[in-house]
Short mmCIF file of C-alpha atoms in Angstrom, two decimals:
data_model
loop_
_atom_site.label_atom_id
_atom_site.label_comp_id
_atom_site.label_asym_id
_atom_site.label_seq_id
_atom_site.Cartn_x
_atom_site.Cartn_y
_atom_site.Cartn_z
CA MET A 1 -12.49 42.98 5.75
CA ARG A 2 -15.96 44.35 6.38
CA VAL A 3 -15.93 47.94 7.67
CA THR A 4 -18.58 50.23 9.15
CA ILE A 5 -18.17 53.99 9.31
CA GLY A 6 -19.90 55.77 12.19
CA GLN A 7 -20.43 59.33 10.97
CA ILE A 8 -22.12 60.73 14.09
CA ASN A 9 -23.20 64.19 15.30
CA THR A 10 -21.77 64.99 18.73
CA THR A 11 -22.37 67.73 21.31
CA ASN A 12 -19.52 69.24 23.30
CA GLY A 13 -19.51 67.90 26.85
CA ASP A 14 -22.45 65.52 26.35
CA TYR A 15 -20.51 62.39 27.29
CA GLU A 16 -23.65 60.36 27.88
CA GLY A 17 -25.36 61.33 24.63
CA ASN A 18 -22.22 60.97 22.55
CA THR A 19 -21.47 57.57 24.08
CA ALA A 20 -25.02 56.41 23.36
CA SER A 21 -24.59 57.41 19.69
CA ILE A 22 -21.32 55.45 19.52
CA ILE A 23 -22.88 52.35 21.05
CA ARG A 24 -25.88 52.50 18.67
CA ALA A 25 -23.48 52.53 15.73
CA ILE A 26 -21.52 49.61 17.21
CA GLU A 27 -24.74 47.62 17.49
CA GLN A 28 -25.53 48.43 13.84
CA ALA A 29 -22.05 47.26 12.85
CA LYS A 30 -22.70 43.96 14.61
CA ARG A 31 -25.99 43.52 12.75
CA ASP A 32 -24.10 44.22 9.51
CA ARG A 33 -21.57 41.50 10.49
CA SER A 34 -18.80 44.06 10.35
CA ASP A 35 -15.23 43.35 11.46
CA LEU A 36 -14.38 46.98 12.19
CA VAL A 37 -16.33 50.14 13.06
CA VAL A 38 -14.63 53.56 12.95
CA PHE A 39 -15.72 56.86 14.54
CA PRO A 40 -14.63 60.53 14.20
CA GLU A 41 -12.03 62.50 16.13
CA VAL A 42 -12.81 63.27 19.82
CA CYS A 43 -16.37 62.02 19.32
CA VAL A 44 -16.67 61.02 23.00
CA GLN A 45 -16.11 64.49 24.47
CA GLY A 46 -16.73 66.78 21.47
CA TYR A 47 -13.81 68.13 19.43
CA THR A 48 -14.71 71.83 19.78
CA SER A 49 -14.87 71.77 23.60
CA LEU A 50 -12.13 74.44 23.71
CA ASP A 51 -10.96 75.39 27.22
CA TRP A 52 -13.00 72.65 28.87
CA PHE A 53 -9.97 70.56 27.96
CA LEU A 54 -7.98 72.65 30.44
CA ASP A 55 -10.27 71.98 33.41
CA ARG A 56 -8.76 69.53 35.91
CA ASP A 57 -12.07 67.77 36.58
CA VAL A 58 -12.53 67.19 32.85
CA VAL A 59 -9.00 65.81 32.52
CA ARG A 60 -9.67 63.50 35.45
CA CYS A 61 -12.81 61.87 34.02
CA VAL A 62 -12.29 61.86 30.23
CA LEU A 63 -11.76 58.10 30.01
CA LYS A 64 -14.80 57.05 32.05
CA PRO A 65 -17.16 56.84 29.02
CA LEU A 66 -14.77 54.34 27.39
CA ASP A 67 -15.80 51.68 29.90
CA ARG A 68 -19.32 51.55 28.45
CA ILE A 69 -17.99 51.59 24.90
CA ILE A 70 -15.50 48.80 25.60
CA ALA A 71 -18.26 46.65 27.10
CA ALA A 72 -20.33 47.07 23.90
CA THR A 73 -17.64 45.74 21.53
CA GLU A 74 -18.16 42.00 21.91
CA GLY A 75 -17.29 40.39 18.58
CA VAL A 76 -16.17 43.60 16.86
CA THR A 77 -13.24 46.03 16.72
CA ALA A 78 -13.93 49.74 17.25
CA ILE A 79 -11.74 52.79 16.71
CA VAL A 80 -13.06 55.70 18.74
CA GLY A 81 -11.87 59.31 18.90
CA THR A 82 -11.22 60.42 22.47
CA VAL A 83 -8.91 62.54 24.58
CA ARG A 84 -6.84 60.84 27.26
CA PRO A 85 -4.59 62.01 30.11
CA ALA A 86 -0.96 62.49 29.10
CA GLU A 87 0.34 61.78 32.63
CA LEU A 88 3.62 63.57 31.95
CA PRO A 89 5.56 65.75 34.40
CA THR A 90 5.59 68.62 31.90
CA GLY A 91 3.57 69.67 28.88
CA ARG A 92 -0.14 69.54 28.15
CA LYS A 93 -2.38 67.32 30.23
CA LEU A 94 -4.14 65.52 27.37
CA TYR A 95 -3.49 63.59 24.19
CA ASN A 96 -5.90 63.73 21.26
CA SER A 97 -6.18 60.02 20.53
CA ALA A 98 -7.87 57.14 18.83
CA ALA A 99 -8.79 54.30 21.18
CA ILE A 100 -8.46 50.89 19.55
CA ILE A 101 -10.86 48.41 21.16
CA ARG A 102 -11.24 44.77 20.20
CA ASN A 103 -13.79 42.34 21.58
CA GLN A 104 -14.24 44.17 24.91
CA LYS A 105 -10.53 44.82 25.36
CA LEU A 106 -8.68 48.13 25.00
CA LEU A 107 -5.66 47.39 22.81
CA GLY A 108 -4.16 50.87 23.12
CA PHE A 109 -4.16 54.38 21.72
CA ALA A 110 -2.87 56.14 18.63
CA ASP A 111 -2.02 59.72 19.63
CA LYS A 112 -2.21 62.71 17.31
CA THR A 113 1.25 64.09 16.47
CA LEU A 114 0.62 67.05 14.16
CA LEU A 115 -1.36 69.65 16.09
CA PRO A 116 -2.90 72.34 13.86
CA GLU A 117 -3.14 75.94 15.02
CA TYR A 118 -4.38 77.64 11.86
CA ASP A 119 -7.86 78.82 10.93
CA VAL A 120 -10.36 77.52 13.55
CA PHE A 121 -7.87 75.06 15.07
CA ASP A 122 -5.87 75.52 18.28
CA ASP A 123 -4.76 71.99 19.20
CA PRO A 124 -1.41 72.96 20.80
CA ARG A 125 -3.34 74.93 23.43
CA TYR A 126 -4.90 71.70 24.71
CA PHE A 127 -2.96 68.66 23.57
CA GLU A 128 0.46 67.12 23.91
CA PRO A 129 1.79 65.78 20.58
CA GLY A 130 2.13 62.03 20.18
CA ARG A 131 5.72 60.85 19.79
CA GLU A 132 5.57 57.34 18.36
CA ARG A 133 3.77 55.27 15.79
CA HIS A 134 2.75 51.62 15.98
CA LEU A 135 0.39 49.22 14.25
CA PHE A 136 -2.57 47.30 15.68
CA SER A 137 -3.31 43.72 14.66
CA LEU A 138 -6.76 42.59 13.59
CA GLU A 139 -6.62 38.87 12.77
CA ASP A 140 -3.97 38.77 10.02
CA CYS A 141 -4.36 42.47 9.16
CA LYS A 142 -2.22 45.33 10.49
CA LEU A 143 -4.04 48.60 11.05
CA GLY A 144 -2.31 51.97 10.82
CA VAL A 145 -4.38 54.56 12.70
CA THR A 146 -4.00 58.33 12.35
CA VAL A 147 -5.88 61.23 13.92
CA CYS A 148 -6.94 63.93 11.45
CA GLU A 149 -3.93 66.20 10.70
CA ASP A 150 -1.58 63.20 10.82
CA PHE A 151 -3.19 62.05 7.55
CA TRP A 152 -3.12 65.50 5.88
CA ASN A 153 0.60 65.95 5.15
CA ASP A 154 1.20 63.85 2.03
CA LYS A 155 4.11 65.43 0.15
CA THR A 156 2.97 63.84 -3.11
CA PHE A 157 -0.45 65.53 -2.90
CA TRP A 158 0.06 68.96 -1.28
CA LYS A 159 2.18 71.64 -2.94
CA GLU A 160 2.83 73.30 0.41
CA ARG A 161 3.09 71.52 3.76
CA LEU A 162 3.12 72.80 7.33
CA TYR A 163 5.11 69.93 8.83
CA VAL A 164 8.28 68.04 8.01
CA ASN A 165 7.16 64.56 9.00
CA ASP A 166 4.23 62.54 7.69
CA PRO A 167 2.82 60.15 10.33
CA ALA A 168 0.62 58.37 7.80
CA ASP A 169 3.63 57.66 5.61
CA GLU A 170 5.49 56.32 8.65
CA LEU A 171 2.65 53.85 9.29
CA ILE A 172 2.73 52.76 5.67
CA ASN A 173 6.49 52.15 5.95
CA LEU A 174 5.93 50.13 9.14
CA GLY A 175 3.87 47.68 7.09
CA ALA A 176 0.25 48.76 7.56
CA ASP A 177 -2.27 46.75 5.55
CA VAL A 178 -5.08 49.29 6.05
CA LEU A 179 -4.77 53.01 6.79
CA ILE A 180 -7.42 54.60 9.02
CA SER A 181 -7.93 58.32 9.58
CA ILE A 182 -10.40 59.68 12.14
CA ASN A 183 -11.26 63.35 11.59
CA ALA A 184 -13.02 66.50 12.74
CA SER A 185 -12.55 68.34 9.46
CA PRO A 186 -14.82 71.42 9.17
CA PHE A 187 -16.73 72.32 6.06
CA ASN A 188 -15.21 74.90 3.70
CA LYS A 189 -16.22 75.71 0.16
CA GLY A 190 -14.64 73.24 -2.24
CA LYS A 191 -13.34 70.99 0.52
CA LEU A 192 -15.57 67.97 -0.17
CA GLY A 193 -13.98 67.35 -3.55
CA GLN A 194 -10.51 68.10 -2.22
CA ARG A 195 -10.85 65.48 0.52
CA CYS A 196 -12.11 62.93 -1.96
CA ALA A 197 -9.09 63.51 -4.20
CA MET A 198 -6.69 63.38 -1.23
CA VAL A 199 -8.03 60.07 0.08
CA SER A 200 -8.08 58.49 -3.37
CA HIS A 201 -4.53 59.68 -4.08
CA ARG A 202 -3.13 58.34 -0.80
CA ALA A 203 -4.81 54.96 -1.24
CA LYS A 204 -3.60 54.52 -4.82
CA ALA A 205 -0.06 55.74 -4.09
CA ALA A 206 0.34 53.44 -1.07
CA GLY A 207 -1.58 50.53 -2.58
CA LEU A 208 -3.63 50.31 0.63
CA PRO A 209 -7.30 50.71 1.51
CA VAL A 210 -8.02 53.97 3.33
CA ILE A 211 -10.87 54.46 5.81
CA PHE A 212 -11.50 58.19 6.37
CA VAL A 213 -14.24 58.99 8.89
CA ASN A 214 -15.30 62.57 9.55
CA LEU A 215 -17.47 64.28 12.13
CA VAL A 216 -20.84 65.76 11.15
CA GLY A 217 -22.86 68.53 12.79
CA GLY A 218 -22.78 72.16 13.86
CA ASN A 219 -20.95 73.30 16.98
CA ASP A 220 -21.15 77.06 17.56
CA GLY A 221 -20.08 78.52 14.21
CA VAL A 222 -18.08 75.52 13.02
CA VAL A 223 -19.98 73.11 10.76
CA PHE A 224 -18.67 69.60 10.11
CA ASP A 225 -20.00 68.08 6.92
CA GLY A 226 -19.17 64.41 7.44
CA THR A 227 -18.73 63.10 3.87
CA SER A 228 -16.72 60.16 5.22
CA LEU A 229 -14.90 58.02 2.63
CA VAL A 230 -13.58 54.52 2.08
CA ALA A 231 -11.11 53.92 -0.76
CA ASP A 232 -9.79 50.56 -1.88
CA ARG A 233 -6.13 49.86 -2.66
CA ALA A 234 -6.60 51.05 -6.26
CA GLY A 235 -7.82 54.45 -5.05
CA ARG A 236 -11.46 53.79 -5.99
CA ILE A 237 -13.97 55.37 -3.60
CA ILE A 238 -16.15 52.42 -2.63
CA LEU A 239 -18.19 54.21 0.03
CA GLN A 240 -19.00 57.85 0.65
CA ALA A 241 -21.29 58.94 3.42
CA PRO A 242 -23.81 61.61 2.44
CA PRO A 243 -22.80 65.11 3.54
CA PHE A 244 -24.46 67.07 6.35
CA GLU A 245 -26.26 64.14 7.98
CA GLU A 246 -25.54 61.27 10.33
CA PHE A 247 -24.75 58.01 8.58
CA ILE A 248 -23.88 54.48 9.62
CA GLY A 249 -22.81 52.40 6.62
CA THR A 250 -20.90 49.20 5.89
CA VAL A 251 -18.74 48.10 2.97
CA ASP A 252 -16.41 45.22 2.09
CA LEU A 253 -12.93 46.56 1.36
CA ASP A 254 -12.51 44.20 -1.59
CA CYS A 255 -15.91 44.87 -3.21
CA ALA A 256 -14.33 46.87 -6.10
CA VAL A 257 -17.62 48.74 -6.67
CA VAL A 258 -17.22 52.49 -7.10
CA ASP A 259 -19.55 54.78 -5.14
CA GLN A 260 -20.48 57.48 -7.65
CA ARG A 261 -21.42 59.99 -4.93
CA CYS A 262 -17.78 61.06 -4.51
CA LEU A 263 -18.08 64.27 -6.47
CA PRO A 264 -16.96 67.83 -5.62
CA GLY A 265 -20.59 68.98 -5.85
CA ASP A 266 -22.13 72.41 -6.36
CA ASP A 267 -20.61 74.93 -3.95
CA ILE A 268 -23.86 76.88 -3.63
CA GLU A 269 -25.77 73.72 -2.74
CA THR A 270 -23.15 72.71 -0.18
CA ILE A 271 -23.18 76.24 1.31
CA HIS A 272 -26.96 75.98 1.47
CA ARG A 273 -26.86 72.66 3.30
CA ALA A 274 -24.07 73.74 5.64
CA LEU A 275 -26.02 76.82 6.73
CA VAL A 276 -29.21 74.83 7.28
CA LEU A 277 -27.34 72.29 9.42
CA GLY A 278 -25.57 75.11 11.28
CA ILE A 279 -28.87 76.82 12.19
CA HIS A 280 -30.58 73.54 13.11
CA ASP A 281 -27.80 72.29 15.38
CA TYR A 282 -27.06 75.64 17.01
CA ALA A 283 -30.73 75.97 17.94
CA ARG A 284 -31.19 72.33 19.01
CA LYS A 285 -27.98 72.03 21.01
CA ASN A 286 -28.64 75.32 22.81
CA GLY A 287 -32.24 74.58 23.71
CA PHE A 288 -34.08 76.75 21.16
CA THR A 289 -37.11 75.45 19.29
CA SER A 290 -37.99 78.69 17.50
CA ALA A 291 -36.33 81.73 15.93
CA VAL A 292 -37.02 85.37 15.13
CA LEU A 293 -35.49 87.69 12.55
CA GLY A 294 -36.05 91.13 11.11
CA LEU A 295 -37.51 91.13 7.60
CA SER A 296 -36.55 94.21 5.59
CA GLY A 297 -37.61 93.35 2.06
CA GLY A 298 -33.96 92.91 1.06
CA VAL A 299 -32.20 89.81 -0.20
CA ASP A 300 -30.16 89.17 2.97
CA SER A 301 -33.10 88.79 5.32
CA ALA A 302 -35.01 86.86 2.63
CA VAL A 303 -32.22 84.30 2.36
CA VAL A 304 -31.86 83.97 6.14
CA ALA A 305 -35.63 83.51 6.49
CA THR A 306 -35.62 80.80 3.82
CA LEU A 307 -32.74 78.96 5.50
CA ALA A 308 -34.38 79.25 8.94
CA CYS A 309 -37.69 77.86 7.71
CA GLU A 310 -35.90 74.88 6.23
CA ALA A 311 -33.81 74.30 9.35
CA LEU A 312 -36.49 74.78 12.00
CA GLY A 313 -39.80 74.55 10.15
CA PRO A 314 -41.76 77.63 9.04
CA GLU A 315 -44.16 77.26 11.97
CA ASN A 316 -41.21 77.95 14.30
CA VAL A 317 -39.92 81.09 12.55
CA LEU A 318 -41.26 84.58 13.30
CA SER A 319 -40.41 87.42 10.92
CA VAL A 320 -40.76 91.00 12.10
CA MET A 321 -41.28 93.99 9.80
CA MET A 322 -40.22 97.30 11.37
CA PRO A 323 -40.84 100.02 8.76
CA SER A 324 -39.43 103.50 9.27
CA PRO A 325 -40.29 106.70 7.35
CA TYR A 326 -37.80 105.58 4.67
CA SER A 327 -39.07 102.04 4.10
CA THR A 328 -40.53 101.70 0.63
CA ARG A 329 -43.97 100.26 -0.04
CA SER A 330 -42.38 97.62 -2.27
CA SER A 331 -40.14 96.41 0.60
CA ILE A 332 -43.16 95.96 2.84
CA GLN A 333 -45.13 94.15 0.13
CA ASP A 334 -42.18 91.94 -0.76
CA SER A 335 -41.74 90.97 2.91
CA LEU A 336 -45.40 90.00 3.21
CA GLU A 337 -45.25 87.97 0.02
CA LEU A 338 -42.09 86.13 1.10
CA SER A 339 -43.67 85.27 4.46
CA ARG A 340 -46.77 83.96 2.69
CA ARG A 341 -44.71 81.76 0.36
CA LEU A 342 -42.57 80.36 3.16
CA GLY A 343 -45.56 79.83 5.46
CA MET A 344 -43.99 81.68 8.40
CA LYS A 345 -45.72 84.12 10.72
CA VAL A 346 -45.04 87.82 10.14
CA VAL A 347 -45.77 90.71 12.49
CA LYS A 348 -45.42 94.45 11.97
CA HIS A 349 -43.93 96.87 14.50
CA PRO A 350 -43.41 100.31 12.89
CA ILE A 351 -40.64 102.42 14.42
CA THR A 352 -41.59 105.81 12.90
CA LEU A 353 -43.22 107.35 15.98
CA THR A 354 -40.47 106.24 18.37
CA PHE A 355 -37.78 107.31 15.92
CA GLU A 356 -39.19 110.80 15.46
CA THR A 357 -39.70 111.20 19.20
CA LEU A 358 -36.08 110.31 19.90
CA LEU A 359 -34.83 112.60 17.15
CA GLY A 360 -36.47 115.45 18.99
CA GLU A 361 -35.29 114.31 22.42
CA LEU A 362 -31.70 113.97 21.23
CA ASN A 363 -31.81 117.05 18.99
CA LEU A 364 -30.69 115.06 15.92
CA PRO A 365 -31.34 116.29 12.37
CA LYS A 366 -33.77 114.28 10.29
CA PRO A 367 -32.12 112.51 7.34
CA THR A 368 -32.77 114.10 3.96
CA ALA A 369 -31.77 113.29 0.40
CA GLU A 370 -29.18 116.08 0.51
CA SER A 371 -27.63 115.39 3.92
CA SER A 372 -27.96 112.70 6.48
CA SER A 373 -26.95 112.07 10.05
CA ARG A 374 -25.16 108.78 10.68
CA ALA A 375 -26.41 108.85 14.26
CA ALA A 376 -30.00 109.22 13.03
CA GLU A 377 -29.55 106.37 10.56
CA ASN A 378 -28.04 104.11 13.19
CA LEU A 379 -30.80 105.01 15.64
CA GLN A 380 -33.30 103.28 13.35
CA SER A 381 -31.19 100.14 13.25
CA ARG A 382 -30.78 100.16 17.04
CA LEU A 383 -34.51 100.57 17.58
CA ARG A 384 -35.07 97.51 15.41
CA GLY A 385 -32.38 95.63 17.30
CA ASN A 386 -34.12 96.44 20.60
CA ILE A 387 -37.48 95.23 19.32
CA LEU A 388 -35.99 91.95 18.07
CA MET A 389 -34.03 91.31 21.26
CA THR A 390 -37.14 92.01 23.34
CA ILE A 391 -39.19 89.50 21.32
CA SER A 392 -36.34 87.00 21.64
CA ASN A 393 -36.25 87.56 25.39
CA ALA A 394 -40.03 87.44 25.88
CA GLU A 395 -40.71 84.38 23.70
CA GLY A 396 -37.47 82.42 24.09
CA ARG A 397 -36.68 82.63 20.38
CA LEU A 398 -33.20 82.51 18.87
CA LEU A 399 -32.51 85.84 17.17
CA LEU A 400 -30.90 85.34 13.77
CA SER A 401 -28.66 88.14 12.52
CA THR A 402 -28.91 88.84 8.78
CA GLY A 403 -25.72 90.78 7.94
CA ASN A 404 -23.55 89.40 5.11
CA LYS A 405 -19.75 89.13 4.98
CA SER A 406 -19.24 91.90 2.42
CA GLU A 407 -20.95 94.46 4.65
CA LEU A 408 -19.41 93.20 7.89
CA ALA A 409 -15.92 93.25 6.36
CA LEU A 410 -16.22 96.96 5.58
CA GLY A 411 -18.09 97.89 8.75
CA TYR A 412 -21.30 98.65 6.84
CA CYS A 413 -23.44 97.68 9.81
CA THR A 414 -24.69 99.16 13.08
CA LEU A 415 -23.28 97.98 16.38
CA TYR A 416 -26.13 97.03 18.74
CA GLY A 417 -28.50 97.28 15.79
CA ASP A 418 -28.45 94.89 12.85
CA THR A 419 -25.46 93.12 14.45
CA ASN A 420 -27.68 91.99 17.36
CA GLY A 421 -28.45 88.32 17.50
CA GLY A 422 -27.67 84.90 18.85
CA LEU A 423 -26.33 83.57 15.55
CA ALA A 424 -24.93 85.34 12.47
CA VAL A 425 -26.27 83.08 9.74
CA ILE A 426 -24.67 84.65 6.63
CA GLY A 427 -21.80 86.50 8.30
CA ASP A 428 -19.33 84.41 6.26
CA VAL A 429 -21.35 84.61 3.03
CA LEU A 430 -20.33 87.27 0.50
CA LYS A 431 -23.10 89.40 -0.99
CA THR A 432 -22.64 87.83 -4.42
CA GLU A 433 -23.02 84.41 -2.76
CA VAL A 434 -26.19 85.62 -1.04
CA TYR A 435 -27.62 86.42 -4.47
CA ALA A 436 -26.47 83.02 -5.74
CA LEU A 437 -28.26 81.33 -2.83
CA ALA A 438 -31.44 83.26 -3.55
CA ARG A 439 -31.40 82.17 -7.20
CA HIS A 440 -30.55 78.62 -6.10
CA PHE A 441 -33.65 78.51 -3.89
CA ASN A 442 -35.73 79.61 -6.88
CA ARG A 443 -34.38 76.99 -9.29
CA GLY A 444 -37.52 74.82 -9.04
CA ARG A 445 -40.16 77.40 -8.19
CA GLU A 446 -40.07 81.03 -7.16
CA ILE A 447 -39.72 81.05 -3.36
CA ILE A 448 -38.03 84.43 -2.94
CA PRO A 449 -39.90 87.04 -5.01
CA THR A 450 -37.89 88.09 -8.03
CA SER A 451 -38.49 91.71 -7.09
CA ILE A 452 -36.38 91.18 -3.94
CA ILE A 453 -33.47 89.73 -5.92
CA GLU A 454 -33.57 92.37 -8.65
CA LYS A 455 -34.00 95.52 -6.55
CA ARG A 456 -31.11 97.90 -6.02
CA PRO A 457 -29.71 97.11 -2.54
CA SER A 458 -30.47 99.70 0.13
CA ALA A 459 -30.46 99.91 3.93
CA GLU A 460 -33.41 102.36 3.60
CA LEU A 461 -32.24 104.52 6.51
CA ALA A 462 -32.42 107.80 4.59
CA PRO A 463 -34.26 109.12 1.52
CA GLY A 464 -32.79 107.86 -1.76
CA GLN A 465 -30.14 105.77 -0.01
CA PHE A 466 -28.46 102.84 -1.81
CA ASP A 467 -25.56 100.55 -0.91
CA ASP A 468 -23.47 101.53 -3.92
CA GLN A 469 -23.24 105.08 -2.58
CA SER A 470 -21.19 103.78 0.37
CA LEU A 471 -19.67 100.57 -0.99
CA PRO A 472 -17.94 99.53 -4.22
CA PRO A 473 -20.07 97.41 -6.58
CA TYR A 474 -20.48 94.04 -4.91
CA ASP A 475 -18.96 92.03 -7.76
CA GLN A 476 -15.76 94.09 -7.52
CA LEU A 477 -15.76 94.20 -3.73
CA ASP A 478 -16.28 90.45 -3.32
CA CYS A 479 -13.50 89.61 -5.74
CA VAL A 480 -11.06 91.50 -3.50
CA LEU A 481 -12.51 90.18 -0.23
CA LYS A 482 -12.40 86.57 -1.38
CA LEU A 483 -8.73 86.79 -2.28
CA TYR A 484 -7.84 88.66 0.92
CA PHE A 485 -9.80 86.54 3.39
CA GLU A 486 -9.85 83.06 1.87
CA GLN A 487 -6.45 82.98 0.16
CA LYS A 488 -4.67 85.49 2.40
CA ALA A 489 -3.42 87.23 -0.72
CA THR A 490 -1.28 90.35 -0.40
CA PRO A 491 -2.44 93.68 -1.87
CA GLU A 492 0.09 93.21 -4.69
CA GLU A 493 -1.26 89.73 -5.48
CA ILE A 494 -4.84 91.00 -5.49
CA ILE A 495 -3.91 93.79 -7.89
CA ALA A 496 -2.01 91.34 -10.10
CA ALA A 497 -5.21 89.28 -10.34
CA GLY A 498 -6.73 92.16 -12.32
CA ASN A 499 -8.19 94.43 -9.63
CA ASP A 500 -7.83 98.20 -9.65
CA SER A 501 -4.98 99.34 -7.41
CA GLN A 502 -6.77 102.25 -5.72
CA LEU A 503 -9.89 100.14 -5.18
CA VAL A 504 -7.86 97.37 -3.52
CA TYR A 505 -6.15 99.70 -1.07
CA ASP A 506 -9.40 101.52 -0.28
CA ILE A 507 -11.14 98.23 0.50
CA LEU A 508 -8.32 96.79 2.59
CA ASN A 509 -7.92 99.96 4.62
CA ARG A 510 -11.61 99.77 5.48
CA VAL A 511 -11.39 96.07 6.31
CA GLU A 512 -8.47 96.62 8.68
CA SER A 513 -9.84 99.78 10.30
CA PRO A 514 -9.73 99.49 14.13
CA ALA A 515 -13.30 100.81 14.29
CA ASN A 516 -14.52 98.01 12.02
CA GLU A 517 -12.54 95.35 13.88
CA PHE A 518 -14.16 96.67 17.07
CA LYS A 519 -17.58 95.99 15.51
CA ARG A 520 -16.66 92.52 14.28
CA ARG A 521 -15.27 91.55 17.69
CA GLN A 522 -18.81 91.93 19.08
CA LEU A 523 -20.67 89.91 16.44
CA PRO A 524 -22.68 86.83 17.40
CA PRO A 525 -21.20 83.40 16.62
CA THR A 526 -20.91 83.19 12.83
CA LEU A 527 -21.60 80.10 10.73
CA ILE A 528 -18.34 79.41 8.90
CA ILE A 529 -18.25 78.28 5.28
CA SER A 530 -14.76 79.40 4.26
CA ARG A 531 -11.21 79.48 5.54
CA ASN A 532 -10.02 82.48 7.58
CA ALA A 533 -13.59 83.57 8.15
CA ILE A 534 -14.71 86.53 10.23
CA GLY A 535 -14.86 85.15 13.76
CA ILE A 536 -12.69 82.47 15.34
CA GLY A 537 -10.99 81.66 12.05
CA ARG A 538 -9.42 85.12 11.76
CA ARG A 539 -7.80 86.88 14.70
CA ARG A 540 -6.90 90.56 14.59
CA PRO A 541 -6.23 93.08 17.37
CA VAL A 542 -8.73 95.89 17.81
CA THR A 543 -6.00 98.34 18.83
CA HIS A 544 -3.56 98.53 15.94
CA HIS A 545 -2.22 100.75 13.18
CA TYR A 546 -2.93 99.70 9.61
CA ARG A 547 -2.70 102.00 6.65
CA ARG A 548 -1.67 100.72 3.25
CA ARG A 549 -1.03 103.03 0.32
CA PRO A 550 -0.40 102.26 -3.35
CA PRO A 551 3.25 102.59 -4.36
CA GLU A 552 3.99 106.07 -5.69
CA GLY A 553 4.63 106.40 -9.38
#
């Protein structure tokens, strides 16, 4: 069998554009003399359409685009991710399905049974679970079709499982000759290699070819990496689509030629590419052609500027320096040098005069090395936020927020100041990962000045101020945060991993502070690169009581 994978980039609600992408891939499959072309999950409507799936007018018209797709399938079989009306007296109004179309005829649907509601997923809010499994015939071949989660519950691969039944295994037992999985699987660190191992394992264990097609593209903060896979019956990966880009490719299932691209890859490089795609698609799909950000001379804004220039082109990125009385000469010089190297425009709007005027108007003490006023410090950040939002408003630029995950987790940020923005680019990137990105950018030539990477981190809102006066050392802090956020480890488990007990409880009490949750609730959409990320992947009440203490004795 000759198979084409259609790894396409969709936009929520753009039925016409998504359908056109599907049809273009079908035409390519025909030119490649393919028997079968497979597309990602809910690629017609857009998987992350959220509560649009609850609107009655959307439910009523979801199948209309299939008519054009069906008409385009002369001489080929297509498997297309779509939602469809459930038409049941009770329950949800839609199924999350795969439409199986052969030679201009709709053969039927395979409905998703296992509906995830962890991390960024909330399928049970929108979809009715499928209740039966059946095969679809293609010449003398029986196809077993699963939708995303239905493929991800192999008891011989996963140590822990969320569901009792395994729909993919049921299809294998029914006599499937080929197993197909259509997916909208978001990018997380380390996930590319994990998927590759999972697909290879399932194919080898079942003795069946596996076609695993995944969505690509950014939608709000969720980034889909693609990296679609085809494995033969021996578990060899014979085709892998490149990550973070659209790809239409064809392979013979019996070619027995291994595609060497199926590697876990460098996490920093995949984070880099995920963030670039996230910025590019968020801007493009929301009608922005240019961006603006504040440039402080620190590593966070330097990394965001570098990513933005790659995603949008340096000619479309404006960096704004807003020095205060406490900005160092080196920070200003470093910002100018970075802008020169990246080729982006830089403008300077000092805030000293306005800041000092408002200090007098509000009767606030001026920060000194001996004592400082938090309100006076935050005033500087809010002045900068106002300047950036005004430029964004006046010039139609997307404002990129530059706060990192380590700071946001502990509330080391100013509401309506540095948290302003249309997109939080590194809000799910730990400070140690920000440094790793900066060094990664410099691996060929020095793009980010070394002086930016090596300087002692400081918000520069008061004389002699440095991050380590308010935060634990970043290497210690990030070790705790990574375990707590990404692995949902308990305080006891984090301590058992070699972290100081008092430090762990101090950090977690700051993370779970209602005041800090209040700040995080008002952040811009955040590009997600890990599980249980700040934002839609992690849900906490603002109003709550949380206070953990180390055991006595």
